Amino acid sequence: MAPVLNLIGAGHVGRVFGRLWAQQGIFHIQQVLTRSAASAQQAVDFIGAGSVATAYAQLQPATVHVLAVGDDQIVAASEALARAVPLKDSIVFHCSGALASDQLRAAREAGALVASVHPIRSFADPAAVAAQFSGTFCGIEGDDGALAVLTPALQAIGAQPVTINASAKTVYHAAAVFASNYLVTVLDAALRAYQAAGIPEPVARQLAQPLASESMANVFRLGAAAALSGPIARGDLATVARQQHAVSQWDADTGALYQSLVGPTTALAARKPQK
């Protein structure tokens, strides 16, 4: 019989894990706990298994407990879980990208093995994610005994677990911010600069798209240093200085952003392979 799993929290990540593990028979979904019976029932319906719980006192012992709650609730949830059910030799893990498994101190002190599992993708549409989960990378860290169970459980639903350094968990999470959020910010600066030169916004997007797409493709094909082009890569510092001045005159904040990127880009250019 499959190991028993309780899900605390009914967010998108927990729901997707619950559905996929239930469908594959990896874990038996026992209970879904949220503050609201309605939200717990919605999660149970999405997963296709489990029963509703609205208080920690209602929880039954389980082999695995998933804390699919917000980052600011992880410590409190771990403490409440440790008070509610025996945790000796069970596994407790959370799904935060920014926090490490050391946030589960209460569960560990109660005898549990602890870990964190962070799927690296957007969960805006959980049904779509569940249908296309195969190939999803998951950053994992924690106790060896917990990872020995969770790693094959993740692989069974098509995930690709990647072990990360727990002490660098926040830096790891910042990597995703650089790769997605801040990339959008830089592209917004490019689009606004085109518009400042009199180019309509729809046309600006058409101009920026091949540059951005080819640069990204080159980064993932060749590596960042080899993909770098432009005035800094050529050592044309006079052009960089003129651009810095012009952009700052047009928009001070965007000028500051430009200036902040000069140093890191110069360092990247120094790593560029010599032809």
mmCIF file of C-alpha atoms in Angstrom:
data_model
loop_
_atom_site.group_PDB
_atom_site.id
_atom_site.type_symbol
_atom_site.label_atom_id
_atom_site.label_comp_id
_atom_site.label_asym_id
_atom_site.label_seq_id
_atom_site.Cartn_x
_atom_site.Cartn_y
_atom_site.Cartn_z
ATOM 1 C CA MET A 1 0.000 0.000 0.000
ATOM 2 C CA ALA A 2 1.215 3.518 -0.835
ATOM 3 C CA PRO A 3 2.548 5.673 2.010
ATOM 4 C CA VAL A 4 -0.017 8.039 3.535
ATOM 5 C CA LEU A 5 0.280 11.772 2.896
ATOM 6 C CA ASN A 6 -1.411 14.763 4.540
ATOM 7 C CA LEU A 7 -1.549 18.103 2.761
ATOM 8 C CA ILE A 8 -1.559 21.246 4.914
ATOM 9 C CA GLY A 9 -2.617 24.207 2.803
ATOM 10 C CA ALA A 10 -4.535 24.137 -0.471
ATOM 11 C CA GLY A 11 -2.377 26.318 -2.699
ATOM 12 C CA HIS A 12 -1.692 25.548 -6.346
ATOM 13 C CA VAL A 13 1.613 23.754 -5.717
ATOM 14 C CA GLY A 14 0.174 21.428 -3.088
ATOM 15 C CA ARG A 15 -2.830 20.651 -5.252
ATOM 16 C CA VAL A 16 -0.681 19.724 -8.241
ATOM 17 C CA PHE A 17 1.589 17.469 -6.188
ATOM 18 C CA GLY A 18 -1.460 15.869 -4.582
ATOM 19 C CA ARG A 19 -3.178 15.171 -7.904
ATOM 20 C CA LEU A 20 -0.097 13.742 -9.600
ATOM 21 C CA TRP A 21 0.954 11.560 -6.682
ATOM 22 C CA ALA A 22 -2.609 10.284 -6.244
ATOM 23 C CA GLN A 23 -2.944 9.505 -9.951
ATOM 24 C CA GLN A 24 0.331 7.594 -9.997
ATOM 25 C CA GLY A 25 -0.391 5.803 -6.730
ATOM 26 C CA ILE A 26 2.835 7.146 -5.199
ATOM 27 C CA PHE A 27 1.129 8.381 -2.037
ATOM 28 C CA HIS A 28 -2.298 7.791 -0.568
ATOM 29 C CA ILE A 29 -3.753 11.281 0.003
ATOM 30 C CA GLN A 30 -5.364 11.074 3.433
ATOM 31 C CA GLN A 31 -6.358 14.607 4.531
ATOM 32 C CA VAL A 32 -6.274 18.148 3.191
ATOM 33 C CA LEU A 33 -6.187 20.788 5.924
ATOM 34 C CA THR A 34 -7.125 24.431 5.414
ATOM 35 C CA ARG A 35 -8.872 27.026 7.533
ATOM 36 C CA SER A 36 -11.904 26.859 5.257
ATOM 37 C CA ALA A 37 -13.852 23.676 4.615
ATOM 38 C CA ALA A 38 -14.801 25.062 1.208
ATOM 39 C CA SER A 39 -11.203 25.577 0.084
ATOM 40 C CA ALA A 40 -10.193 22.168 1.446
ATOM 41 C CA GLN A 41 -13.061 20.568 -0.465
ATOM 42 C CA GLN A 42 -12.010 22.347 -3.652
ATOM 43 C CA ALA A 43 -8.518 20.956 -3.195
ATOM 44 C CA VAL A 44 -9.865 17.449 -2.553
ATOM 45 C CA ASP A 45 -11.982 17.719 -5.705
ATOM 46 C CA PHE A 46 -8.973 18.877 -7.735
ATOM 47 C CA ILE A 47 -6.741 16.123 -6.373
ATOM 48 C CA GLY A 48 -9.437 13.475 -6.692
ATOM 49 C CA ALA A 49 -8.621 12.006 -3.283
ATOM 50 C CA GLY A 50 -8.471 12.823 0.413
ATOM 51 C CA SER A 51 -10.826 14.128 3.053
ATOM 52 C CA VAL A 52 -11.420 17.616 4.434
ATOM 53 C CA ALA A 53 -9.888 18.868 7.695
ATOM 54 C CA THR A 54 -10.174 22.363 9.133
ATOM 55 C CA ALA A 55 -8.124 22.027 12.335
ATOM 56 C CA TYR A 56 -4.788 20.440 13.203
ATOM 57 C CA ALA A 57 -6.517 18.453 15.947
ATOM 58 C CA GLN A 58 -8.406 16.577 13.211
ATOM 59 C CA LEU A 59 -5.236 15.328 11.527
ATOM 60 C CA GLN A 60 -4.335 11.665 11.646
ATOM 61 C CA PRO A 61 -0.749 10.361 11.596
ATOM 62 C CA ALA A 62 0.842 10.095 8.159
ATOM 63 C CA THR A 63 4.116 9.057 6.580
ATOM 64 C CA VAL A 64 4.495 12.397 4.793
ATOM 65 C CA HIS A 65 3.169 15.866 5.639
ATOM 66 C CA VAL A 66 3.348 18.598 2.987
ATOM 67 C CA LEU A 67 3.274 22.189 4.234
ATOM 68 C CA ALA A 68 1.961 23.915 1.111
ATOM 69 C CA VAL A 69 1.487 27.233 2.907
ATOM 70 C CA GLY A 70 2.829 30.742 2.484
ATOM 71 C CA ASP A 71 6.414 31.438 3.531
ATOM 72 C CA ASP A 72 5.288 33.461 6.538
ATOM 73 C CA GLN A 73 3.190 30.529 7.778
ATOM 74 C CA ILE A 74 5.767 27.732 7.534
ATOM 75 C CA VAL A 75 7.213 28.009 11.064
ATOM 76 C CA ALA A 76 3.770 28.274 12.677
ATOM 77 C CA ALA A 77 2.448 25.366 10.616
ATOM 78 C CA SER A 78 5.431 23.218 11.606
ATOM 79 C CA GLU A 79 4.872 24.026 15.271
ATOM 80 C CA ALA A 80 1.115 23.324 15.064
ATOM 81 C CA LEU A 81 1.730 20.054 13.263
ATOM 82 C CA ALA A 82 4.276 18.946 15.868
ATOM 83 C CA ARG A 83 1.714 19.571 18.615
ATOM 84 C CA ALA A 84 -1.107 17.791 16.783
ATOM 85 C CA VAL A 85 0.262 14.433 15.586
ATOM 86 C CA PRO A 86 3.193 12.101 16.305
ATOM 87 C CA LEU A 87 5.973 12.910 13.828
ATOM 88 C CA LYS A 88 8.688 10.435 14.782
ATOM 89 C CA ASP A 89 10.147 8.876 11.598
ATOM 90 C CA SER A 90 7.721 10.749 9.359
ATOM 91 C CA ILE A 91 8.696 13.235 6.650
ATOM 92 C CA VAL A 92 7.699 16.897 6.709
ATOM 93 C CA PHE A 93 8.541 19.184 3.803
ATOM 94 C CA HIS A 94 7.564 22.625 2.553
ATOM 95 C CA CYS A 95 7.469 24.047 -0.973
ATOM 96 C CA SER A 96 9.047 27.476 -0.518
ATOM 97 C CA GLY A 97 11.623 28.641 -3.019
ATOM 98 C CA ALA A 98 13.093 31.233 -0.676
ATOM 99 C CA LEU A 99 13.299 29.352 2.644
ATOM 100 C CA ALA A 100 15.254 26.241 3.584
ATOM 101 C CA SER A 101 14.178 23.189 5.546
ATOM 102 C CA ASP A 102 15.667 24.651 8.736
ATOM 103 C CA GLN A 103 12.355 26.502 9.090
ATOM 104 C CA LEU A 104 10.862 23.131 10.082
ATOM 105 C CA ARG A 105 12.793 22.997 13.350
ATOM 106 C CA ALA A 106 9.722 22.093 15.416
ATOM 107 C CA ALA A 107 8.963 19.096 13.216
ATOM 108 C CA ARG A 108 12.579 17.943 13.334
ATOM 109 C CA GLU A 109 12.665 18.254 17.123
ATOM 110 C CA ALA A 110 9.516 16.105 17.203
ATOM 111 C CA GLY A 111 11.377 13.351 15.379
ATOM 112 C CA ALA A 112 10.544 14.048 11.753
ATOM 113 C CA LEU A 113 12.893 14.109 8.796
ATOM 114 C CA VAL A 114 12.561 17.459 7.032
ATOM 115 C CA ALA A 115 13.145 18.843 3.546
ATOM 116 C CA SER A 116 12.088 21.501 1.080
ATOM 117 C CA VAL A 117 10.909 20.875 -2.480
ATOM 118 C CA HIS A 118 10.565 23.854 -4.834
ATOM 119 C CA PRO A 119 9.176 23.242 -8.332
ATOM 120 C CA ILE A 120 10.743 25.790 -10.686
ATOM 121 C CA ARG A 121 7.817 27.001 -12.785
ATOM 122 C CA SER A 122 4.713 29.166 -12.660
ATOM 123 C CA PHE A 123 1.600 27.633 -11.078
ATOM 124 C CA ALA A 124 -0.922 30.243 -12.240
ATOM 125 C CA ASP A 125 -2.994 27.496 -13.899
ATOM 126 C CA PRO A 126 -2.681 24.361 -11.750
ATOM 127 C CA ALA A 127 -4.710 22.163 -14.092
ATOM 128 C CA ALA A 128 -2.431 23.026 -17.005
ATOM 129 C CA VAL A 129 0.670 22.498 -14.857
ATOM 130 C CA ALA A 130 -0.572 19.087 -13.705
ATOM 131 C CA ALA A 131 -1.174 18.082 -17.321
ATOM 132 C CA GLN A 132 2.289 19.235 -18.414
ATOM 133 C CA PHE A 133 4.381 18.637 -15.296
ATOM 134 C CA SER A 134 6.839 16.182 -16.827
ATOM 135 C CA GLY A 135 10.311 17.712 -17.100
ATOM 136 C CA THR A 136 9.758 20.258 -14.317
ATOM 137 C CA PHE A 137 12.920 20.913 -12.318
ATOM 138 C CA CYS A 138 12.544 20.858 -8.523
ATOM 139 C CA GLY A 139 15.144 22.315 -6.177
ATOM 140 C CA ILE A 140 15.447 19.979 -3.196
ATOM 141 C CA GLU A 141 17.413 20.013 0.068
ATOM 142 C CA GLY A 142 17.025 18.538 3.513
ATOM 143 C CA ASP A 143 17.671 15.399 5.525
ATOM 144 C CA ASP A 144 19.088 12.467 3.556
ATOM 145 C CA GLY A 145 16.334 10.160 4.749
ATOM 146 C CA ALA A 146 13.636 12.543 3.555
ATOM 147 C CA LEU A 147 15.273 13.049 0.170
ATOM 148 C CA ALA A 148 15.665 9.293 -0.255
ATOM 149 C CA VAL A 149 11.859 9.059 -0.267
ATOM 150 C CA LEU A 150 10.996 12.319 -2.011
ATOM 151 C CA THR A 151 13.477 12.063 -4.884
ATOM 152 C CA PRO A 152 11.964 8.891 -6.422
ATOM 153 C CA ALA A 153 8.458 10.200 -5.651
ATOM 154 C CA LEU A 154 9.222 13.321 -7.691
ATOM 155 C CA GLN A 155 10.847 11.348 -10.491
ATOM 156 C CA ALA A 156 7.763 9.121 -10.670
ATOM 157 C CA ILE A 157 5.651 12.133 -11.715
ATOM 158 C CA GLY A 158 8.199 13.334 -14.267
ATOM 159 C CA ALA A 159 10.038 15.894 -12.151
ATOM 160 C CA GLN A 160 13.783 16.440 -12.357
ATOM 161 C CA PRO A 161 15.077 16.925 -8.784
ATOM 162 C CA VAL A 162 18.165 19.128 -8.398
ATOM 163 C CA THR A 163 19.974 19.182 -5.047
ATOM 164 C CA ILE A 164 20.778 22.683 -3.795
ATOM 165 C CA ASN A 165 22.838 24.077 -0.939
ATOM 166 C CA ALA A 166 20.443 24.858 1.914
ATOM 167 C CA SER A 167 22.596 27.752 3.149
ATOM 168 C CA ALA A 168 22.231 29.425 -0.267
ATOM 169 C CA LYS A 169 18.469 28.908 -0.595
ATOM 170 C CA THR A 170 17.693 32.632 -0.761
ATOM 171 C CA VAL A 171 20.365 33.189 -3.436
ATOM 172 C CA TYR A 172 18.927 30.212 -5.331
ATOM 173 C CA HIS A 173 15.507 31.828 -5.270
ATOM 174 C CA ALA A 174 16.993 35.148 -6.385
ATOM 175 C CA ALA A 175 18.301 33.341 -9.476
ATOM 176 C CA ALA A 176 14.717 32.838 -10.616
ATOM 177 C CA VAL A 177 14.002 36.529 -10.010
ATOM 178 C CA PHE A 178 16.976 37.487 -12.185
ATOM 179 C CA ALA A 179 15.962 35.021 -14.898
ATOM 180 C CA SER A 180 12.337 36.141 -15.032
ATOM 181 C CA ASN A 181 11.295 39.276 -13.124
ATOM 182 C CA TYR A 182 14.385 41.436 -13.658
ATOM 183 C CA LEU A 183 14.691 40.306 -17.252
ATOM 184 C CA VAL A 184 11.235 41.794 -17.828
ATOM 185 C CA THR A 185 12.339 45.024 -16.132
ATOM 186 C CA VAL A 186 15.351 45.365 -18.427
ATOM 187 C CA LEU A 187 13.221 44.658 -21.493
ATOM 188 C CA ASP A 188 10.750 47.305 -20.340
ATOM 189 C CA ALA A 189 13.635 49.793 -20.247
ATOM 190 C CA ALA A 190 14.502 48.847 -23.834
ATOM 191 C CA LEU A 191 10.917 49.300 -25.015
ATOM 192 C CA ARG A 192 10.607 52.682 -23.307
ATOM 193 C CA ALA A 193 13.928 53.815 -24.787
ATOM 194 C CA TYR A 194 12.745 52.907 -28.281
ATOM 195 C CA GLN A 195 9.572 54.888 -27.640
ATOM 196 C CA ALA A 196 11.651 57.847 -26.459
ATOM 197 C CA ALA A 197 13.237 57.757 -29.915
ATOM 198 C CA GLY A 198 9.784 58.164 -31.480
ATOM 199 C CA ILE A 199 9.026 54.505 -32.217
ATOM 200 C CA PRO A 200 5.450 53.346 -31.395
ATOM 201 C CA GLU A 201 5.237 50.731 -28.640
ATOM 202 C CA PRO A 202 3.974 47.873 -30.885
ATOM 203 C CA VAL A 203 6.858 48.491 -33.291
ATOM 204 C CA ALA A 204 9.288 48.748 -30.355
ATOM 205 C CA ARG A 205 8.310 45.238 -29.324
ATOM 206 C CA GLN A 206 8.955 43.999 -32.853
ATOM 207 C CA LEU A 207 12.400 45.607 -32.828
ATOM 208 C CA ALA A 208 13.353 44.233 -29.411
ATOM 209 C CA GLN A 209 12.041 40.707 -29.897
ATOM 210 C CA PRO A 210 14.716 39.322 -32.270
ATOM 211 C CA LEU A 211 17.498 40.907 -30.219
ATOM 212 C CA ALA A 212 16.187 39.524 -26.957
ATOM 213 C CA SER A 213 15.242 36.120 -28.375
ATOM 214 C CA GLU A 214 18.600 35.581 -30.089
ATOM 215 C CA SER A 215 20.530 36.730 -27.024
ATOM 216 C CA MET A 216 18.598 34.348 -24.775
ATOM 217 C CA ALA A 217 19.051 31.476 -27.224
ATOM 218 C CA ASN A 218 22.794 32.150 -27.323
ATOM 219 C CA VAL A 219 23.036 32.229 -23.517
ATOM 220 C CA PHE A 220 21.406 28.812 -23.216
ATOM 221 C CA ARG A 221 23.380 27.413 -26.158
ATOM 222 C CA LEU A 222 26.817 28.906 -25.518
ATOM 223 C CA GLY A 223 26.817 30.306 -21.963
ATOM 224 C CA ALA A 224 26.472 33.922 -20.842
ATOM 225 C CA ALA A 225 30.039 35.087 -21.461
ATOM 226 C CA ALA A 226 30.199 33.701 -24.993
ATOM 227 C CA ALA A 227 26.766 35.156 -25.794
ATOM 228 C CA LEU A 228 27.662 38.717 -24.789
ATOM 229 C CA SER A 229 27.859 41.251 -27.617
ATOM 230 C CA GLY A 230 27.634 45.033 -27.906
ATOM 231 C CA PRO A 231 29.845 47.980 -26.992
ATOM 232 C CA ILE A 232 31.168 46.670 -23.670
ATOM 233 C CA ALA A 233 32.074 43.331 -25.234
ATOM 234 C CA ARG A 234 33.939 45.259 -27.957
ATOM 235 C CA GLY A 235 35.668 47.528 -25.451
ATOM 236 C CA ASP A 236 33.940 50.600 -26.888
ATOM 237 C CA LEU A 237 33.741 52.523 -23.619
ATOM 238 C CA ALA A 238 33.236 55.873 -25.358
ATOM 239 C CA THR A 239 29.908 54.644 -26.730
ATOM 240 C CA VAL A 240 28.939 53.330 -23.304
ATOM 241 C CA ALA A 241 29.670 56.728 -21.751
ATOM 242 C CA ARG A 242 27.619 58.556 -24.411
ATOM 243 C CA GLN A 243 24.722 56.186 -23.916
ATOM 244 C CA GLN A 244 24.889 56.523 -20.149
ATOM 245 C CA HIS A 245 24.733 60.318 -20.426
ATOM 246 C CA ALA A 246 21.911 60.293 -22.991
ATOM 247 C CA VAL A 247 19.776 57.808 -21.080
ATOM 248 C CA SER A 248 20.253 59.697 -17.812
ATOM 249 C CA GLN A 249 19.239 62.946 -19.511
ATOM 250 C CA TRP A 250 16.105 61.266 -20.838
ATOM 251 C CA ASP A 251 15.126 59.404 -17.637
ATOM 252 C CA ALA A 252 17.176 59.446 -14.429
ATOM 253 C CA ASP A 253 15.916 56.133 -13.078
ATOM 254 C CA THR A 254 16.591 54.306 -16.334
ATOM 255 C CA GLY A 255 19.994 55.969 -16.457
ATOM 256 C CA ALA A 256 20.732 54.603 -13.007
ATOM 257 C CA LEU A 257 19.666 51.140 -14.173
ATOM 258 C CA TYR A 258 21.984 51.434 -17.201
ATOM 259 C CA GLN A 259 24.881 52.503 -14.990
ATOM 260 C CA SER A 260 24.278 49.677 -12.527
ATOM 261 C CA LEU A 261 24.665 47.155 -15.350
ATOM 262 C CA VAL A 262 27.947 48.514 -16.714
ATOM 263 C CA GLY A 263 30.153 46.993 -14.000
ATOM 264 C CA PRO A 264 28.677 43.481 -14.089
ATOM 265 C CA THR A 265 28.666 43.510 -17.895
ATOM 266 C CA THR A 266 32.320 44.595 -17.964
ATOM 267 C CA ALA A 267 33.174 41.709 -15.645
ATOM 268 C CA LEU A 268 31.204 39.337 -17.862
ATOM 269 C CA ALA A 269 33.079 40.611 -20.933
ATOM 270 C CA ALA A 270 36.363 39.778 -19.203
ATOM 271 C CA ARG A 271 35.246 36.144 -19.108
ATOM 272 C CA LYS A 272 34.394 36.109 -22.794
ATOM 273 C CA PRO A 273 36.358 33.395 -24.641
ATOM 274 C CA GLN A 274 39.119 34.759 -26.846
ATOM 275 C CA LYS A 275 38.812 34.003 -30.525
#
